[in-house]
Amino acid sequence: MAMDHSWYAGIEGGLLWPKNATVRANEPGGPSFDYIDIDYKRGIDADLIAGYDFGMFRVEGELGYKRAKHDAYEVDFGNEGG
């Protein structure tokens, strides 16, 4: 907890649930095709926070680390993705 006119620091951490991703290509005036579907595993999220409280406002900096590994890839060349 920050007090007026003092420094403060903190550590945060948690789990990360990233959304799956799709790499697509669009043909001008034509259909779009799904090329690669990427599924992710759960990951981690860690942050270091430090700042100074001036009373009316604070100045704060944050360093973060986020990591989630790939779980599976699915490649569909030539199938219409809609």
PDB file of N, CA, C and O in Angstrom:
ATOM      1  N   MET A   1       0.836  -1.175   0.000  1.00  0.00           N
ATOM      2  CA  MET A   1       0.000   0.000   0.000  1.00  0.00           C
ATOM      3  C   MET A   1       0.884   1.243   0.000  1.00  0.00           C
ATOM      4  O   MET A   1       1.824   1.342   0.780  1.00  0.00           O
ATOM      5  N   ALA A   2       0.599   2.162  -0.867  1.00  0.00           N
ATOM      6  CA  ALA A   2       1.402   3.385  -0.980  1.00  0.00           C
ATOM      7  C   ALA A   2       0.902   4.447  -0.011  1.00  0.00           C
ATOM      8  O   ALA A   2      -0.295   4.632   0.167  1.00  0.00           O
ATOM      9  N   MET A   3       1.859   5.143   0.615  1.00  0.00           N
ATOM     10  CA  MET A   3       1.536   6.269   1.486  1.00  0.00           C
ATOM     11  C   MET A   3       2.031   7.539   0.812  1.00  0.00           C
ATOM     12  O   MET A   3       2.944   7.491  -0.015  1.00  0.00           O
ATOM     13  N   ASP A   4       1.449   8.672   1.154  1.00  0.00           N
ATOM     14  CA  ASP A   4       1.851   9.945   0.553  1.00  0.00           C
ATOM     15  C   ASP A   4       3.348  10.178   0.705  1.00  0.00           C
ATOM     16  O   ASP A   4       3.921   9.944   1.768  1.00  0.00           O
ATOM     17  N   HIS A   5       3.977  10.645  -0.394  1.00  0.00           N
ATOM     18  CA  HIS A   5       5.390  11.016  -0.424  1.00  0.00           C
ATOM     19  C   HIS A   5       6.306   9.867  -0.017  1.00  0.00           C
ATOM     20  O   HIS A   5       7.208  10.021   0.805  1.00  0.00           O
ATOM     21  N   SER A   6       6.074   8.692  -0.607  1.00  0.00           N
ATOM     22  CA  SER A   6       6.922   7.534  -0.314  1.00  0.00           C
ATOM     23  C   SER A   6       6.987   6.591  -1.526  1.00  0.00           C
ATOM     24  O   SER A   6       6.137   6.629  -2.413  1.00  0.00           O
ATOM     25  N   TRP A   7       8.021   5.767  -1.529  1.00  0.00           N
ATOM     26  CA  TRP A   7       8.196   4.746  -2.565  1.00  0.00           C
ATOM     27  C   TRP A   7       7.368   3.518  -2.221  1.00  0.00           C
ATOM     28  O   TRP A   7       7.075   3.265  -1.054  1.00  0.00           O
ATOM     29  N   TYR A   8       7.019   2.741  -3.219  1.00  0.00           N
ATOM     30  CA  TYR A   8       6.344   1.465  -2.996  1.00  0.00           C
ATOM     31  C   TYR A   8       6.745   0.485  -4.090  1.00  0.00           C
ATOM     32  O   TYR A   8       7.229   0.874  -5.149  1.00  0.00           O
ATOM     33  N   ALA A   9       6.582  -0.804  -3.811  1.00  0.00           N
ATOM     34  CA  ALA A   9       6.908  -1.863  -4.771  1.00  0.00           C
ATOM     35  C   ALA A   9       5.957  -3.024  -4.561  1.00  0.00           C
ATOM     36  O   ALA A   9       5.365  -3.176  -3.487  1.00  0.00           O
ATOM     37  N   GLY A  10       5.806  -3.838  -5.600  1.00  0.00           N
ATOM     38  CA  GLY A  10       4.924  -4.983  -5.494  1.00  0.00           C
ATOM     39  C   GLY A  10       5.256  -6.060  -6.507  1.00  0.00           C
ATOM     40  O   GLY A  10       5.963  -5.824  -7.487  1.00  0.00           O
ATOM     41  N   ILE A  11       4.750  -7.253  -6.244  1.00  0.00           N
ATOM     42  CA  ILE A  11       4.905  -8.407  -7.130  1.00  0.00           C
ATOM     43  C   ILE A  11       3.517  -8.989  -7.363  1.00  0.00           C
ATOM     44  O   ILE A  11       2.730  -9.132  -6.421  1.00  0.00           O
ATOM     45  N   GLU A  12       3.215  -9.303  -8.618  1.00  0.00           N
ATOM     46  CA  GLU A  12       1.944  -9.940  -8.967  1.00  0.00           C
ATOM     47  C   GLU A  12       2.234 -11.184  -9.798  1.00  0.00           C
ATOM     48  O   GLU A  12       3.227 -11.247 -10.513  1.00  0.00           O
ATOM     49  N   GLY A  13       1.338 -12.152  -9.739  1.00  0.00           N
ATOM     50  CA  GLY A  13       1.496 -13.353 -10.550  1.00  0.00           C
ATOM     51  C   GLY A  13       0.163 -14.048 -10.725  1.00  0.00           C
ATOM     52  O   GLY A  13      -0.768 -13.841  -9.946  1.00  0.00           O
ATOM     53  N   GLY A  14       0.080 -14.846 -11.774  1.00  0.00           N
ATOM     54  CA  GLY A  14      -1.160 -15.581 -11.999  1.00  0.00           C
ATOM     55  C   GLY A  14      -1.073 -16.477 -13.211  1.00  0.00           C
ATOM     56  O   GLY A  14      -0.023 -16.621 -13.847  1.00  0.00           O
ATOM     57  N   LEU A  15      -2.194 -17.094 -13.544  1.00  0.00           N
ATOM     58  CA  LEU A  15      -2.295 -17.961 -14.712  1.00  0.00           C
ATOM     59  C   LEU A  15      -2.768 -17.169 -15.914  1.00  0.00           C
ATOM     60  O   LEU A  15      -3.493 -16.191 -15.783  1.00  0.00           O
ATOM     61  N   LEU A  16      -2.390 -17.619 -17.082  1.00  0.00           N
ATOM     62  CA  LEU A  16      -2.720 -16.963 -18.334  1.00  0.00           C
ATOM     63  C   LEU A  16      -3.455 -17.961 -19.216  1.00  0.00           C
ATOM     64  O   LEU A  16      -2.982 -19.072 -19.437  1.00  0.00           O
ATOM     65  N   TRP A  17      -4.651 -17.590 -19.710  1.00  0.00           N
ATOM     66  CA  TRP A  17      -5.423 -18.410 -20.632  1.00  0.00           C
ATOM     67  C   TRP A  17      -5.507 -17.688 -21.973  1.00  0.00           C
ATOM     68  O   TRP A  17      -6.472 -16.966 -22.238  1.00  0.00           O
ATOM     69  N   PRO A  18      -4.518 -17.883 -22.862  1.00  0.00           N
ATOM     70  CA  PRO A  18      -4.549 -17.176 -24.144  1.00  0.00           C
ATOM     71  C   PRO A  18      -5.604 -17.758 -25.075  1.00  0.00           C
ATOM     72  O   PRO A  18      -5.944 -18.936 -25.004  1.00  0.00           O
ATOM     73  N   LYS A  19      -6.133 -16.898 -25.950  1.00  0.00           N
ATOM     74  CA  LYS A  19      -7.080 -17.355 -26.966  1.00  0.00           C
ATOM     75  C   LYS A  19      -6.328 -18.062 -28.084  1.00  0.00           C
ATOM     76  O   LYS A  19      -5.177 -17.731 -28.376  1.00  0.00           O
ATOM     77  N   ASN A  20      -6.968 -19.024 -28.713  1.00  0.00           N
ATOM     78  CA  ASN A  20      -6.377 -19.683 -29.862  1.00  0.00           C
ATOM     79  C   ASN A  20      -6.332 -18.705 -31.034  1.00  0.00           C
ATOM     80  O   ASN A  20      -7.114 -17.762 -31.098  1.00  0.00           O
ATOM     81  N   ALA A  21      -5.410 -18.933 -31.954  1.00  0.00           N
ATOM     82  CA  ALA A  21      -5.206 -18.009 -33.070  1.00  0.00           C
ATOM     83  C   ALA A  21      -5.387 -18.739 -34.398  1.00  0.00           C
ATOM     84  O   ALA A  21      -5.145 -19.931 -34.501  1.00  0.00           O
ATOM     85  N   THR A  22      -5.800 -17.995 -35.421  1.00  0.00           N
ATOM     86  CA  THR A  22      -5.922 -18.510 -36.775  1.00  0.00           C
ATOM     87  C   THR A  22      -5.207 -17.566 -37.724  1.00  0.00           C
ATOM     88  O   THR A  22      -5.411 -16.363 -37.661  1.00  0.00           O
ATOM     89  N   VAL A  23      -4.350 -18.138 -38.574  1.00  0.00           N
ATOM     90  CA  VAL A  23      -3.670 -17.360 -39.601  1.00  0.00           C
ATOM     91  C   VAL A  23      -4.477 -17.529 -40.877  1.00  0.00           C
ATOM     92  O   VAL A  23      -4.687 -18.645 -41.346  1.00  0.00           O
ATOM     93  N   ARG A  24      -4.962 -16.414 -41.444  1.00  0.00           N
ATOM     94  CA  ARG A  24      -5.837 -16.464 -42.620  1.00  0.00           C
ATOM     95  C   ARG A  24      -5.246 -15.687 -43.772  1.00  0.00           C
ATOM     96  O   ARG A  24      -4.476 -14.753 -43.582  1.00  0.00           O
ATOM     97  N   ALA A  25      -5.685 -16.057 -44.974  1.00  0.00           N
ATOM     98  CA  ALA A  25      -5.335 -15.298 -46.174  1.00  0.00           C
ATOM     99  C   ALA A  25      -6.634 -14.970 -46.897  1.00  0.00           C
ATOM    100  O   ALA A  25      -7.518 -15.819 -47.015  1.00  0.00           O
ATOM    101  N   ASN A  26      -6.762 -13.753 -47.362  1.00  0.00           N
ATOM    102  CA  ASN A  26      -7.954 -13.318 -48.086  1.00  0.00           C
ATOM    103  C   ASN A  26      -7.593 -13.031 -49.534  1.00  0.00           C
ATOM    104  O   ASN A  26      -6.641 -12.307 -49.811  1.00  0.00           O
ATOM    105  N   GLU A  27      -8.364 -13.599 -50.429  1.00  0.00           N
ATOM    106  CA  GLU A  27      -8.194 -13.289 -51.844  1.00  0.00           C
ATOM    107  C   GLU A  27      -9.070 -12.080 -52.168  1.00  0.00           C
ATOM    108  O   GLU A  27     -10.239 -12.050 -51.800  1.00  0.00           O
ATOM    109  N   PRO A  28      -8.538 -11.068 -52.849  1.00  0.00           N
ATOM    110  CA  PRO A  28      -9.357  -9.906 -53.196  1.00  0.00           C
ATOM    111  C   PRO A  28     -10.587 -10.323 -54.008  1.00  0.00           C
ATOM    112  O   PRO A  28     -10.475 -10.977 -55.036  1.00  0.00           O
ATOM    113  N   GLY A  29     -11.757  -9.985 -53.517  1.00  0.00           N
ATOM    114  CA  GLY A  29     -13.000 -10.319 -54.193  1.00  0.00           C
ATOM    115  C   GLY A  29     -13.400 -11.778 -54.099  1.00  0.00           C
ATOM    116  O   GLY A  29     -14.374 -12.208 -54.705  1.00  0.00           O
ATOM    117  N   GLY A  30     -12.664 -12.570 -53.339  1.00  0.00           N
ATOM    118  CA  GLY A  30     -12.962 -13.999 -53.231  1.00  0.00           C
ATOM    119  C   GLY A  30     -13.099 -14.424 -51.784  1.00  0.00           C
ATOM    120  O   GLY A  30     -13.151 -13.595 -50.875  1.00  0.00           O
ATOM    121  N   PRO A  31     -13.134 -15.735 -51.552  1.00  0.00           N
ATOM    122  CA  PRO A  31     -13.305 -16.246 -50.190  1.00  0.00           C
ATOM    123  C   PRO A  31     -12.012 -16.136 -49.379  1.00  0.00           C
ATOM    124  O   PRO A  31     -10.932 -15.943 -49.935  1.00  0.00           O
ATOM    125  N   SER A  32     -12.133 -16.253 -48.064  1.00  0.00           N
ATOM    126  CA  SER A  32     -10.955 -16.314 -47.210  1.00  0.00           C
ATOM    127  C   SER A  32     -10.659 -17.775 -46.894  1.00  0.00           C
ATOM    128  O   SER A  32     -11.565 -18.604 -46.824  1.00  0.00           O
ATOM    129  N   PHE A  33      -9.400 -18.094 -46.725  1.00  0.00           N
ATOM    130  CA  PHE A  33      -8.977 -19.454 -46.435  1.00  0.00           C
ATOM    131  C   PHE A  33      -8.244 -19.478 -45.099  1.00  0.00           C
ATOM    132  O   PHE A  33      -7.385 -18.642 -44.840  1.00  0.00           O
ATOM    133  N   ASP A  34      -8.592 -20.442 -44.235  1.00  0.00           N
ATOM    134  CA  ASP A  34      -7.849 -20.656 -42.996  1.00  0.00           C
ATOM    135  C   ASP A  34      -6.633 -21.507 -43.330  1.00  0.00           C
ATOM    136  O   ASP A  34      -6.773 -22.588 -43.890  1.00  0.00           O
ATOM    137  N   TYR A  35      -5.461 -21.019 -42.978  1.00  0.00           N
ATOM    138  CA  TYR A  35      -4.260 -21.782 -43.247  1.00  0.00           C
ATOM    139  C   TYR A  35      -3.739 -22.508 -42.017  1.00  0.00           C
ATOM    140  O   TYR A  35      -3.437 -23.679 -42.078  1.00  0.00           O
ATOM    141  N   ILE A  36      -3.616 -21.832 -40.902  1.00  0.00           N
ATOM    142  CA  ILE A  36      -3.052 -22.456 -39.710  1.00  0.00           C
ATOM    143  C   ILE A  36      -3.891 -22.075 -38.489  1.00  0.00           C
ATOM    144  O   ILE A  36      -4.154 -20.909 -38.246  1.00  0.00           O
ATOM    145  N   ASP A  37      -4.307 -23.080 -37.716  1.00  0.00           N
ATOM    146  CA  ASP A  37      -4.948 -22.869 -36.414  1.00  0.00           C
ATOM    147  C   ASP A  37      -3.924 -23.203 -35.345  1.00  0.00           C
ATOM    148  O   ASP A  37      -3.308 -24.281 -35.386  1.00  0.00           O
ATOM    149  N   ILE A  38      -3.731 -22.308 -34.371  1.00  0.00           N
ATOM    150  CA  ILE A  38      -2.761 -22.506 -33.304  1.00  0.00           C
ATOM    151  C   ILE A  38      -3.509 -22.569 -31.981  1.00  0.00           C
ATOM    152  O   ILE A  38      -4.234 -21.641 -31.628  1.00  0.00           O
ATOM    153  N   ASP A  39      -3.350 -23.672 -31.259  1.00  0.00           N
ATOM    154  CA  ASP A  39      -3.933 -23.835 -29.923  1.00  0.00           C
ATOM    155  C   ASP A  39      -2.836 -23.627 -28.894  1.00  0.00           C
ATOM    156  O   ASP A  39      -1.705 -24.096 -29.062  1.00  0.00           O
ATOM    157  N   TYR A  40      -3.161 -22.921 -27.808  1.00  0.00           N
ATOM    158  CA  TYR A  40      -2.192 -22.617 -26.768  1.00  0.00           C
ATOM    159  C   TYR A  40      -2.513 -23.369 -25.482  1.00  0.00           C
ATOM    160  O   TYR A  40      -3.671 -23.626 -25.166  1.00  0.00           O
ATOM    161  N   LYS A  41      -1.472 -23.680 -24.710  1.00  0.00           N
ATOM    162  CA  LYS A  41      -1.631 -24.214 -23.364  1.00  0.00           C
ATOM    163  C   LYS A  41      -1.798 -23.050 -22.395  1.00  0.00           C
ATOM    164  O   LYS A  41      -1.574 -21.901 -22.743  1.00  0.00           O
ATOM    165  N   ARG A  42      -2.159 -23.337 -21.160  1.00  0.00           N
ATOM    166  CA  ARG A  42      -2.178 -22.297 -20.134  1.00  0.00           C
ATOM    167  C   ARG A  42      -0.757 -21.835 -19.884  1.00  0.00           C
ATOM    168  O   ARG A  42       0.193 -22.584 -20.040  1.00  0.00           O
ATOM    169  N   GLY A  43      -0.614 -20.600 -19.465  1.00  0.00           N
ATOM    170  CA  GLY A  43       0.714 -20.051 -19.229  1.00  0.00           C
ATOM    171  C   GLY A  43       0.790 -19.322 -17.906  1.00  0.00           C
ATOM    172  O   GLY A  43      -0.088 -19.451 -17.058  1.00  0.00           O
ATOM    173  N   ILE A  44       1.870 -18.538 -17.755  1.00  0.00           N
ATOM    174  CA  ILE A  44       2.062 -17.779 -16.525  1.00  0.00           C
ATOM    175  C   ILE A  44       2.162 -16.292 -16.846  1.00  0.00           C
ATOM    176  O   ILE A  44       2.519 -15.900 -17.950  1.00  0.00           O
ATOM    177  N   ASP A  45       1.833 -15.492 -15.855  1.00  0.00           N
ATOM    178  CA  ASP A  45       1.895 -14.035 -15.947  1.00  0.00           C
ATOM    179  C   ASP A  45       2.521 -13.535 -14.650  1.00  0.00           C
ATOM    180  O   ASP A  45       2.000 -13.786 -13.569  1.00  0.00           O
ATOM    181  N   ALA A  46       3.682 -12.861 -14.742  1.00  0.00           N
ATOM    182  CA  ALA A  46       4.353 -12.328 -13.565  1.00  0.00           C
ATOM    183  C   ALA A  46       4.711 -10.863 -13.808  1.00  0.00           C
ATOM    184  O   ALA A  46       5.110 -10.501 -14.913  1.00  0.00           O
ATOM    185  N   ASP A  47       4.559 -10.025 -12.785  1.00  0.00           N
ATOM    186  CA  ASP A  47       4.827  -8.588 -12.901  1.00  0.00           C
ATOM    187  C   ASP A  47       5.570  -8.071 -11.671  1.00  0.00           C
ATOM    188  O   ASP A  47       5.288  -8.489 -10.549  1.00  0.00           O
ATOM    189  N   LEU A  48       6.508  -7.154 -11.909  1.00  0.00           N
ATOM    190  CA  LEU A  48       7.163  -6.384 -10.853  1.00  0.00           C
ATOM    191  C   LEU A  48       6.717  -4.934 -11.007  1.00  0.00           C
ATOM    192  O   LEU A  48       6.747  -4.387 -12.105  1.00  0.00           O
ATOM    193  N   ILE A  49       6.313  -4.312  -9.904  1.00  0.00           N
ATOM    194  CA  ILE A  49       5.776  -2.954  -9.939  1.00  0.00           C
ATOM    195  C   ILE A  49       6.538  -2.099  -8.925  1.00  0.00           C
ATOM    196  O   ILE A  49       6.804  -2.545  -7.807  1.00  0.00           O
ATOM    197  N   ALA A  50       6.893  -0.874  -9.321  1.00  0.00           N
ATOM    198  CA  ALA A  50       7.531   0.063  -8.406  1.00  0.00           C
ATOM    199  C   ALA A  50       7.068   1.472  -8.764  1.00  0.00           C
ATOM    200  O   ALA A  50       6.782   1.766  -9.922  1.00  0.00           O
ATOM    201  N   GLY A  51       6.985   2.328  -7.757  1.00  0.00           N
ATOM    202  CA  GLY A  51       6.551   3.690  -8.016  1.00  0.00           C
ATOM    203  C   GLY A  51       6.748   4.608  -6.838  1.00  0.00           C
ATOM    204  O   GLY A  51       7.255   4.205  -5.787  1.00  0.00           O
ATOM    205  N   TYR A  52       6.344   5.856  -7.050  1.00  0.00           N
ATOM    206  CA  TYR A  52       6.421   6.872  -6.003  1.00  0.00           C
ATOM    207  C   TYR A  52       5.077   7.581  -5.920  1.00  0.00           C
ATOM    208  O   TYR A  52       4.495   7.950  -6.936  1.00  0.00           O
ATOM    209  N   ASP A  53       4.596   7.764  -4.705  1.00  0.00           N
ATOM    210  CA  ASP A  53       3.324   8.446  -4.453  1.00  0.00           C
ATOM    211  C   ASP A  53       3.604   9.885  -4.060  1.00  0.00           C
ATOM    212  O   ASP A  53       4.225  10.147  -3.033  1.00  0.00           O
ATOM    213  N   PHE A  54       3.173  10.846  -4.880  1.00  0.00           N
ATOM    214  CA  PHE A  54       3.387  12.269  -4.626  1.00  0.00           C
ATOM    215  C   PHE A  54       2.253  12.904  -3.822  1.00  0.00           C
ATOM    216  O   PHE A  54       2.271  14.095  -3.558  1.00  0.00           O
ATOM    217  N   GLY A  55       1.257  12.131  -3.439  1.00  0.00           N
ATOM    218  CA  GLY A  55       0.111  12.665  -2.703  1.00  0.00           C
ATOM    219  C   GLY A  55      -1.109  12.760  -3.601  1.00  0.00           C
ATOM    220  O   GLY A  55      -2.030  11.964  -3.491  1.00  0.00           O
ATOM    221  N   MET A  56      -1.107  13.709  -4.535  1.00  0.00           N
ATOM    222  CA  MET A  56      -2.238  13.879  -5.461  1.00  0.00           C
ATOM    223  C   MET A  56      -2.183  12.895  -6.633  1.00  0.00           C
ATOM    224  O   MET A  56      -3.196  12.597  -7.241  1.00  0.00           O
ATOM    225  N   PHE A  57      -0.973  12.410  -6.969  1.00  0.00           N
ATOM    226  CA  PHE A  57      -0.827  11.469  -8.077  1.00  0.00           C
ATOM    227  C   PHE A  57       0.384  10.582  -7.825  1.00  0.00           C
ATOM    228  O   PHE A  57       1.189  10.825  -6.937  1.00  0.00           O
ATOM    229  N   ARG A  58       0.488   9.515  -8.624  1.00  0.00           N
ATOM    230  CA  ARG A  58       1.585   8.555  -8.518  1.00  0.00           C
ATOM    231  C   ARG A  58       2.285   8.413  -9.861  1.00  0.00           C
ATOM    232  O   ARG A  58       1.676   8.558 -10.908  1.00  0.00           O
ATOM    233  N   VAL A  59       3.565   8.074  -9.811  1.00  0.00           N
ATOM    234  CA  VAL A  59       4.325   7.677 -10.990  1.00  0.00           C
ATOM    235  C   VAL A  59       4.719   6.223 -10.762  1.00  0.00           C
ATOM    236  O   VAL A  59       5.271   5.887  -9.705  1.00  0.00           O
ATOM    237  N   GLU A  60       4.394   5.370 -11.743  1.00  0.00           N
ATOM    238  CA  GLU A  60       4.585   3.943 -11.540  1.00  0.00           C
ATOM    239  C   GLU A  60       5.174   3.305 -12.789  1.00  0.00           C
ATOM    240  O   GLU A  60       4.857   3.694 -13.906  1.00  0.00           O
ATOM    241  N   GLY A  61       6.037   2.317 -12.589  1.00  0.00           N
ATOM    242  CA  GLY A  61       6.589   1.525 -13.684  1.00  0.00           C
ATOM    243  C   GLY A  61       6.313   0.051 -13.436  1.00  0.00           C
ATOM    244  O   GLY A  61       6.164  -0.382 -12.293  1.00  0.00           O
ATOM    245  N   GLU A  62       6.216  -0.710 -14.516  1.00  0.00           N
ATOM    246  CA  GLU A  62       5.886  -2.133 -14.397  1.00  0.00           C
ATOM    247  C   GLU A  62       6.697  -2.933 -15.404  1.00  0.00           C
ATOM    248  O   GLU A  62       6.822  -2.560 -16.565  1.00  0.00           O
ATOM    249  N   LEU A  63       7.266  -4.049 -14.955  1.00  0.00           N
ATOM    250  CA  LEU A  63       7.914  -5.020 -15.825  1.00  0.00           C
ATOM    251  C   LEU A  63       7.084  -6.291 -15.781  1.00  0.00           C
ATOM    252  O   LEU A  63       6.745  -6.776 -14.698  1.00  0.00           O
ATOM    253  N   GLY A  64       6.739  -6.823 -16.937  1.00  0.00           N
ATOM    254  CA  GLY A  64       5.897  -8.005 -16.983  1.00  0.00           C
ATOM    255  C   GLY A  64       6.502  -9.118 -17.816  1.00  0.00           C
ATOM    256  O   GLY A  64       7.259  -8.877 -18.760  1.00  0.00           O
ATOM    257  N   TYR A  65       6.177 -10.351 -17.457  1.00  0.00           N
ATOM    258  CA  TYR A  65       6.603 -11.535 -18.193  1.00  0.00           C
ATOM    259  C   TYR A  65       5.375 -12.410 -18.389  1.00  0.00           C
ATOM    260  O   TYR A  65       4.694 -12.753 -17.423  1.00  0.00           O
ATOM    261  N   LYS A  66       5.093 -12.758 -19.639  1.00  0.00           N
ATOM    262  CA  LYS A  66       3.964 -13.623 -19.958  1.00  0.00           C
ATOM    263  C   LYS A  66       4.461 -14.713 -20.888  1.00  0.00           C
ATOM    264  O   LYS A  66       5.168 -14.449 -21.851  1.00  0.00           O
ATOM    265  N   ARG A  67       4.079 -15.975 -20.606  1.00  0.00           N
ATOM    266  CA  ARG A  67       4.547 -17.085 -21.426  1.00  0.00           C
ATOM    267  C   ARG A  67       3.460 -18.147 -21.492  1.00  0.00           C
ATOM    268  O   ARG A  67       2.941 -18.580 -20.471  1.00  0.00           O
ATOM    269  N   ALA A  68       3.129 -18.551 -22.725  1.00  0.00           N
ATOM    270  CA  ALA A  68       2.198 -19.655 -22.957  1.00  0.00           C
ATOM    271  C   ALA A  68       2.720 -20.450 -24.147  1.00  0.00           C
ATOM    272  O   ALA A  68       2.956 -19.895 -25.212  1.00  0.00           O
ATOM    273  N   LYS A  69       2.921 -21.737 -23.958  1.00  0.00           N
ATOM    274  CA  LYS A  69       3.456 -22.587 -25.022  1.00  0.00           C
ATOM    275  C   LYS A  69       2.359 -22.982 -26.000  1.00  0.00           C
ATOM    276  O   LYS A  69       1.174 -22.995 -25.660  1.00  0.00           O
ATOM    277  N   HIS A  70       2.767 -23.328 -27.201  1.00  0.00           N
ATOM    278  CA  HIS A  70       1.829 -23.826 -28.213  1.00  0.00           C
ATOM    279  C   HIS A  70       1.464 -25.266 -27.886  1.00  0.00           C
ATOM    280  O   HIS A  70       2.319 -26.062 -27.515  1.00  0.00           O
ATOM    281  N   ASP A  71       0.189 -25.591 -28.027  1.00  0.00           N
ATOM    282  CA  ASP A  71      -0.283 -26.934 -27.729  1.00  0.00           C
ATOM    283  C   ASP A  71      -0.386 -27.767 -29.004  1.00  0.00           C
ATOM    284  O   ASP A  71       0.035 -28.917 -29.036  1.00  0.00           O
ATOM    285  N   ALA A  72      -0.971 -27.194 -30.064  1.00  0.00           N
ATOM    286  CA  ALA A  72      -1.169 -27.950 -31.309  1.00  0.00           C
ATOM    287  C   ALA A  72      -1.290 -26.989 -32.481  1.00  0.00           C
ATOM    288  O   ALA A  72      -1.683 -25.840 -32.320  1.00  0.00           O
ATOM    289  N   TYR A  73      -0.951 -27.496 -33.648  1.00  0.00           N
ATOM    290  CA  TYR A  73      -1.106 -26.758 -34.901  1.00  0.00           C
ATOM    291  C   TYR A  73      -1.979 -27.587 -35.832  1.00  0.00           C
ATOM    292  O   TYR A  73      -1.852 -28.806 -35.871  1.00  0.00           O
ATOM    293  N   GLU A  74      -2.850 -26.932 -36.560  1.00  0.00           N
ATOM    294  CA  GLU A  74      -3.650 -27.614 -37.580  1.00  0.00           C
ATOM    295  C   GLU A  74      -3.518 -26.804 -38.867  1.00  0.00           C
ATOM    296  O   GLU A  74      -3.788 -25.604 -38.881  1.00  0.00           O
ATOM    297  N   VAL A  75      -3.075 -27.461 -39.926  1.00  0.00           N
ATOM    298  CA  VAL A  75      -2.848 -26.787 -41.205  1.00  0.00           C
ATOM    299  C   VAL A  75      -3.903 -27.247 -42.190  1.00  0.00           C
ATOM    300  O   VAL A  75      -4.109 -28.443 -42.400  1.00  0.00           O
ATOM    301  N   ASP A  76      -4.639 -26.295 -42.800  1.00  0.00           N
ATOM    302  CA  ASP A  76      -5.684 -26.581 -43.771  1.00  0.00           C
ATOM    303  C   ASP A  76      -5.406 -25.792 -45.054  1.00  0.00           C
ATOM    304  O   ASP A  76      -5.926 -24.695 -45.239  1.00  0.00           O
ATOM    305  N   PHE A  77      -4.599 -26.333 -45.919  1.00  0.00           N
ATOM    306  CA  PHE A  77      -4.339 -25.672 -47.192  1.00  0.00           C
ATOM    307  C   PHE A  77      -5.460 -26.011 -48.175  1.00  0.00           C
ATOM    308  O   PHE A  77      -5.767 -27.164 -48.389  1.00  0.00           O
ATOM    309  N   GLY A  78      -6.084 -24.973 -48.726  1.00  0.00           N
ATOM    310  CA  GLY A  78      -7.108 -25.185 -49.750  1.00  0.00           C
ATOM    311  C   GLY A  78      -8.511 -25.369 -49.228  1.00  0.00           C
ATOM    312  O   GLY A  78      -9.438 -25.449 -50.020  1.00  0.00           O
ATOM    313  N   ASN A  79      -8.739 -25.426 -47.920  1.00  0.00           N
ATOM    314  CA  ASN A  79     -10.097 -25.541 -47.386  1.00  0.00           C
ATOM    315  C   ASN A  79     -10.630 -24.157 -47.094  1.00  0.00           C
ATOM    316  O   ASN A  79      -9.962 -23.355 -46.461  1.00  0.00           O
ATOM    317  N   GLU A  80     -11.847 -23.888 -47.539  1.00  0.00           N
ATOM    318  CA  GLU A  80     -12.435 -22.579 -47.287  1.00  0.00           C
ATOM    319  C   GLU A  80     -12.782 -22.440 -45.828  1.00  0.00           C
ATOM    320  O   GLU A  80     -13.364 -23.325 -45.220  1.00  0.00           O
ATOM    321  N   GLY A  81     -12.397 -21.282 -45.238  1.00  0.00           N
ATOM    322  CA  GLY A  81     -12.669 -21.041 -43.826  1.00  0.00           C
ATOM    323  C   GLY A  81     -13.933 -20.244 -43.617  1.00  0.00           C
ATOM    324  O   GLY A  81     -14.339 -20.019 -42.510  1.00  0.00           O
ATOM    325  N   GLY A  82     -14.562 -19.758 -44.656  1.00  0.00           N
ATOM    326  CA  GLY A  82     -15.824 -19.053 -44.532  1.00  0.00           C
ATOM    327  C   GLY A  82     -15.641 -17.627 -44.299  1.00  0.00           C
ATOM    328  O   GLY A  82     -16.210 -16.862 -43.719  1.00  0.00           O
TER     329      GLY A  82
END
